[in-house]
Structures are given as structure tokens and as C-alpha cells.
Coordinates of C-alpha atoms and ligand atoms in Angstrom, one line a residue:
M185 CA -27.7 -16.2 -39.6
D186 CA -25.9 -16.1 -36.3
S187 CA -23.2 -18.5 -35.5
P188 CA -24.0 -20.1 -32.1
W189 CA -20.5 -21.6 -31.7
Y190 CA -18.9 -18.2 -32.1
L191 CA -21.3 -16.6 -29.6
L192 CA -20.6 -19.4 -27.1
L193 CA -16.9 -18.8 -27.4
V194 CA -17.2 -15.1 -26.9
L195 CA -19.4 -15.7 -23.8
T196 CA -17.0 -18.3 -22.4
V197 CA -14.0 -16.0 -22.8
A198 CA -15.8 -13.1 -21.2
L199 CA -16.8 -15.2 -18.2
V200 CA -13.6 -17.0 -17.7
Q201 CA -11.1 -14.1 -18.2
P202 CA -11.8 -12.2 -15.0
T203 CA -10.9 -15.2 -12.8
S204 CA -8.0 -16.5 -14.9
G205 CA -6.6 -13.0 -15.5
G206 CA -6.8 -11.8 -11.9
H207 CA -7.5 -13.4 -8.5
C208 CA -8.3 -10.2 -6.5
Q209 CA -11.8 -9.8 -5.0
N210 CA -14.1 -6.9 -6.0
G211 CA -12.8 -3.7 -4.6
W212 CA -9.1 -4.8 -4.7
A213 CA -6.6 -3.9 -7.4
Q214 CA -4.0 -6.3 -8.6
F215 CA -0.3 -5.8 -9.3
K216 CA 1.8 -8.9 -10.1
S217 CA 0.6 -11.6 -7.7
N218 CA -0.6 -9.3 -4.9
C219 CA -4.0 -7.6 -4.2
Y220 CA -4.3 -4.0 -2.9
Y221 CA -7.1 -2.3 -1.0
F222 CA -7.1 1.5 -1.1
S223 CA -8.8 3.1 1.9
S224 CA -11.4 5.8 1.3
I225 CA -10.9 7.2 4.8
D226 CA -8.0 8.5 6.9
A227 CA -6.9 6.6 10.0
T228 CA -4.2 6.5 12.6
F229 CA -1.3 4.1 12.0
K230 CA -2.7 1.6 14.5
D231 CA -6.2 1.8 13.2
A232 CA -5.0 1.4 9.7
M233 CA -3.0 -1.7 10.7
I234 CA -6.0 -3.2 12.5
S235 CA -8.2 -2.5 9.5
C236 CA -5.9 -4.3 7.1
I237 CA -5.5 -7.3 9.4
S238 CA -9.3 -7.5 9.8
I239 CA -9.6 -8.1 6.0
G240 CA -6.8 -10.7 5.9
A241 CA -4.1 -8.3 4.7
N242 CA -1.2 -6.2 5.9
L243 CA -0.4 -2.5 5.8
L244 CA 1.4 -1.8 2.6
E245 CA 5.1 -2.9 2.5
F246 CA 7.0 -2.4 -0.8
H247 CA 8.9 -5.1 -2.5
N248 CA 10.6 -2.9 -5.0
K249 CA 10.6 0.4 -7.0
R250 CA 8.3 -0.9 -9.7
E251 CA 5.7 -1.7 -7.1
E252 CA 6.0 1.7 -5.6
A253 CA 5.7 3.4 -9.0
W254 CA 2.5 1.4 -9.6
V255 CA 1.1 2.4 -6.2
D256 CA 2.0 6.1 -6.8
L257 CA -0.1 6.0 -10.0
Q258 CA -3.0 4.4 -8.1
I259 CA -2.7 7.1 -5.3
K260 CA -2.8 9.9 -7.9
H261 CA -5.7 8.3 -9.6
R262 CA -7.6 8.2 -6.3
G263 CA -6.7 11.8 -5.4
Y264 CA -5.2 11.1 -2.0
A265 CA -4.2 14.4 -0.6
K266 CA -2.2 14.0 2.6
G267 CA -0.1 10.8 2.9
V268 CA -0.3 7.1 3.0
W269 CA 0.9 4.8 5.8
L270 CA 3.5 2.2 5.1
G271 CA 3.8 -0.9 7.3
Y272 CA 7.1 0.1 8.8
S273 CA 7.8 1.3 12.4
D274 CA 10.6 1.7 14.8
I275 CA 8.3 1.5 17.9
Q276 CA 10.3 -1.4 19.2
K277 CA 13.8 0.1 18.8
E278 CA 14.4 3.7 18.0
G279 CA 15.9 4.3 14.6
H280 CA 15.5 0.7 13.6
Y281 CA 12.7 0.4 11.1
V282 CA 11.2 -3.0 10.6
T283 CA 8.2 -4.4 8.7
M284 CA 5.0 -4.7 10.8
S285 CA 4.1 -8.0 9.1
N286 CA 7.1 -10.0 10.4
A287 CA 9.5 -7.6 12.1
E288 CA 12.1 -8.0 9.3
D289 CA 14.7 -5.4 8.3
L290 CA 13.6 -3.4 5.3
G291 CA 14.8 -4.5 1.9
Y292 CA 13.8 -1.9 -0.6
Q293 CA 13.8 1.6 0.9
N294 CA 12.9 5.0 -0.5
W295 CA 13.3 7.5 2.4
H296 CA 13.2 11.2 1.6
E297 CA 16.6 12.9 2.2
G298 CA 17.1 13.5 5.9
E299 CA 14.3 11.0 6.9
P300 CA 13.6 9.2 9.1
N301 CA 14.5 12.1 11.5
D302 CA 12.3 11.3 14.6
W303 CA 11.3 14.9 14.8
Q304 CA 10.7 16.0 18.4
K305 CA 11.5 12.4 19.2
N306 CA 7.9 11.6 18.4
E307 CA 7.9 10.0 14.9
H308 CA 7.9 6.2 14.8
C309 CA 5.6 5.3 11.8
A310 CA 6.5 5.4 8.1
A311 CA 4.4 7.1 5.4
I312 CA 4.6 8.2 1.8
H313 CA 4.6 12.0 2.0
F314 CA 3.1 13.9 -1.0
Q315 CA 5.0 17.1 -0.6
K316 CA 8.3 15.3 -0.4
A317 CA 9.5 12.6 -2.8
G318 CA 9.8 9.4 -0.9
W319 CA 9.1 8.2 2.7
V320 CA 9.1 10.0 6.0
D321 CA 8.7 9.0 9.6
Y322 CA 5.7 10.7 11.2
H323 CA 3.8 10.7 14.5
C324 CA 1.7 7.5 14.5
T325 CA -1.5 9.3 15.7
A326 CA -1.7 11.3 12.5
K327 CA -4.5 10.3 10.2
Y328 CA -3.5 9.2 6.7
N329 CA -5.0 7.1 4.0
Y330 CA -3.7 3.5 3.9
I331 CA -3.3 0.6 1.6
C332 CA -3.8 -3.0 2.5
K333 CA -1.8 -5.6 0.6
K334 CA -2.2 -9.4 0.5
Ligands
CA503 CA1 10.2 12.7 10.0

């Protein structure tokens, strides 16, 4: 007949694994020790930032190339068509991009060639651009998808 101990073990593993294998809430994806929320709507840079802060996270800031590669796959999987905001801006000092989370200089960077170019002196927010490889500066009132990270 059935083996109760075996069934108990299977059930225990099934129940325990989601919490021990990952700590992200429902609706968040995990990469390394961080959790990511991928927006289903477009928003301005400011609204995207506020939205992330309201759920206890920050607008996406990249730690390194591997993280960006993972995010790129997630973006393609979700079919984002325009762009994705990054938590970097030079609003405080033109040409000096800093993180929105703590106003630090950027470590890892992946600007598209010739960017940031402050086109028409009106681009102060960073985004991943899909037609170009890498990041661009863009006007902050554009509406893009966004990713919150915590
Ligand atoms: Ca630009």
C-alpha cells in the first residue's frame, strides 16, 4: 500500500521549498538576493518612482551586467515595447547622473554610444531603450514601463 512517510516527506518539501528557495512576495520575481516588480502600465519617471517607493522598493538600479542580462530576458518575456525607466537622473546637476535611491555616482553603467546627450537640453532621466542597445537619457515626462527593486 501507500507509504505515509514518503507522502509526508513529499508534502513537506513542496510546502517548505517556496519559502526557503525564495523570499519574494507573490507578483515579484527574484534574482540573487533582490526582488523585482515589473509594471503592467506605463508611467512618467516621477510617477514610476513614487509607485516603487509606495511598495517599499526603488526604481531599478543595476548592480552589474549579469543583473541587466537577467532583466533583459524578463523584459522580453513580458513583451515591453517602448522602454523601461532606470533609477538614475541628472536633475540636480546637469550631466552628472546619480542613483535616485541614495544620490550616489553610478557604478556599473551601460549607456548607448553618444548617450546621455541631453537632447534639446530636456533629457534628465535614464531608461533602457529597446531600439538602441543600452541606456539613454530621455525627457522625464515620457511614459515608460518601470521595474521596482528591493
Ligand atoms: Ca538622450
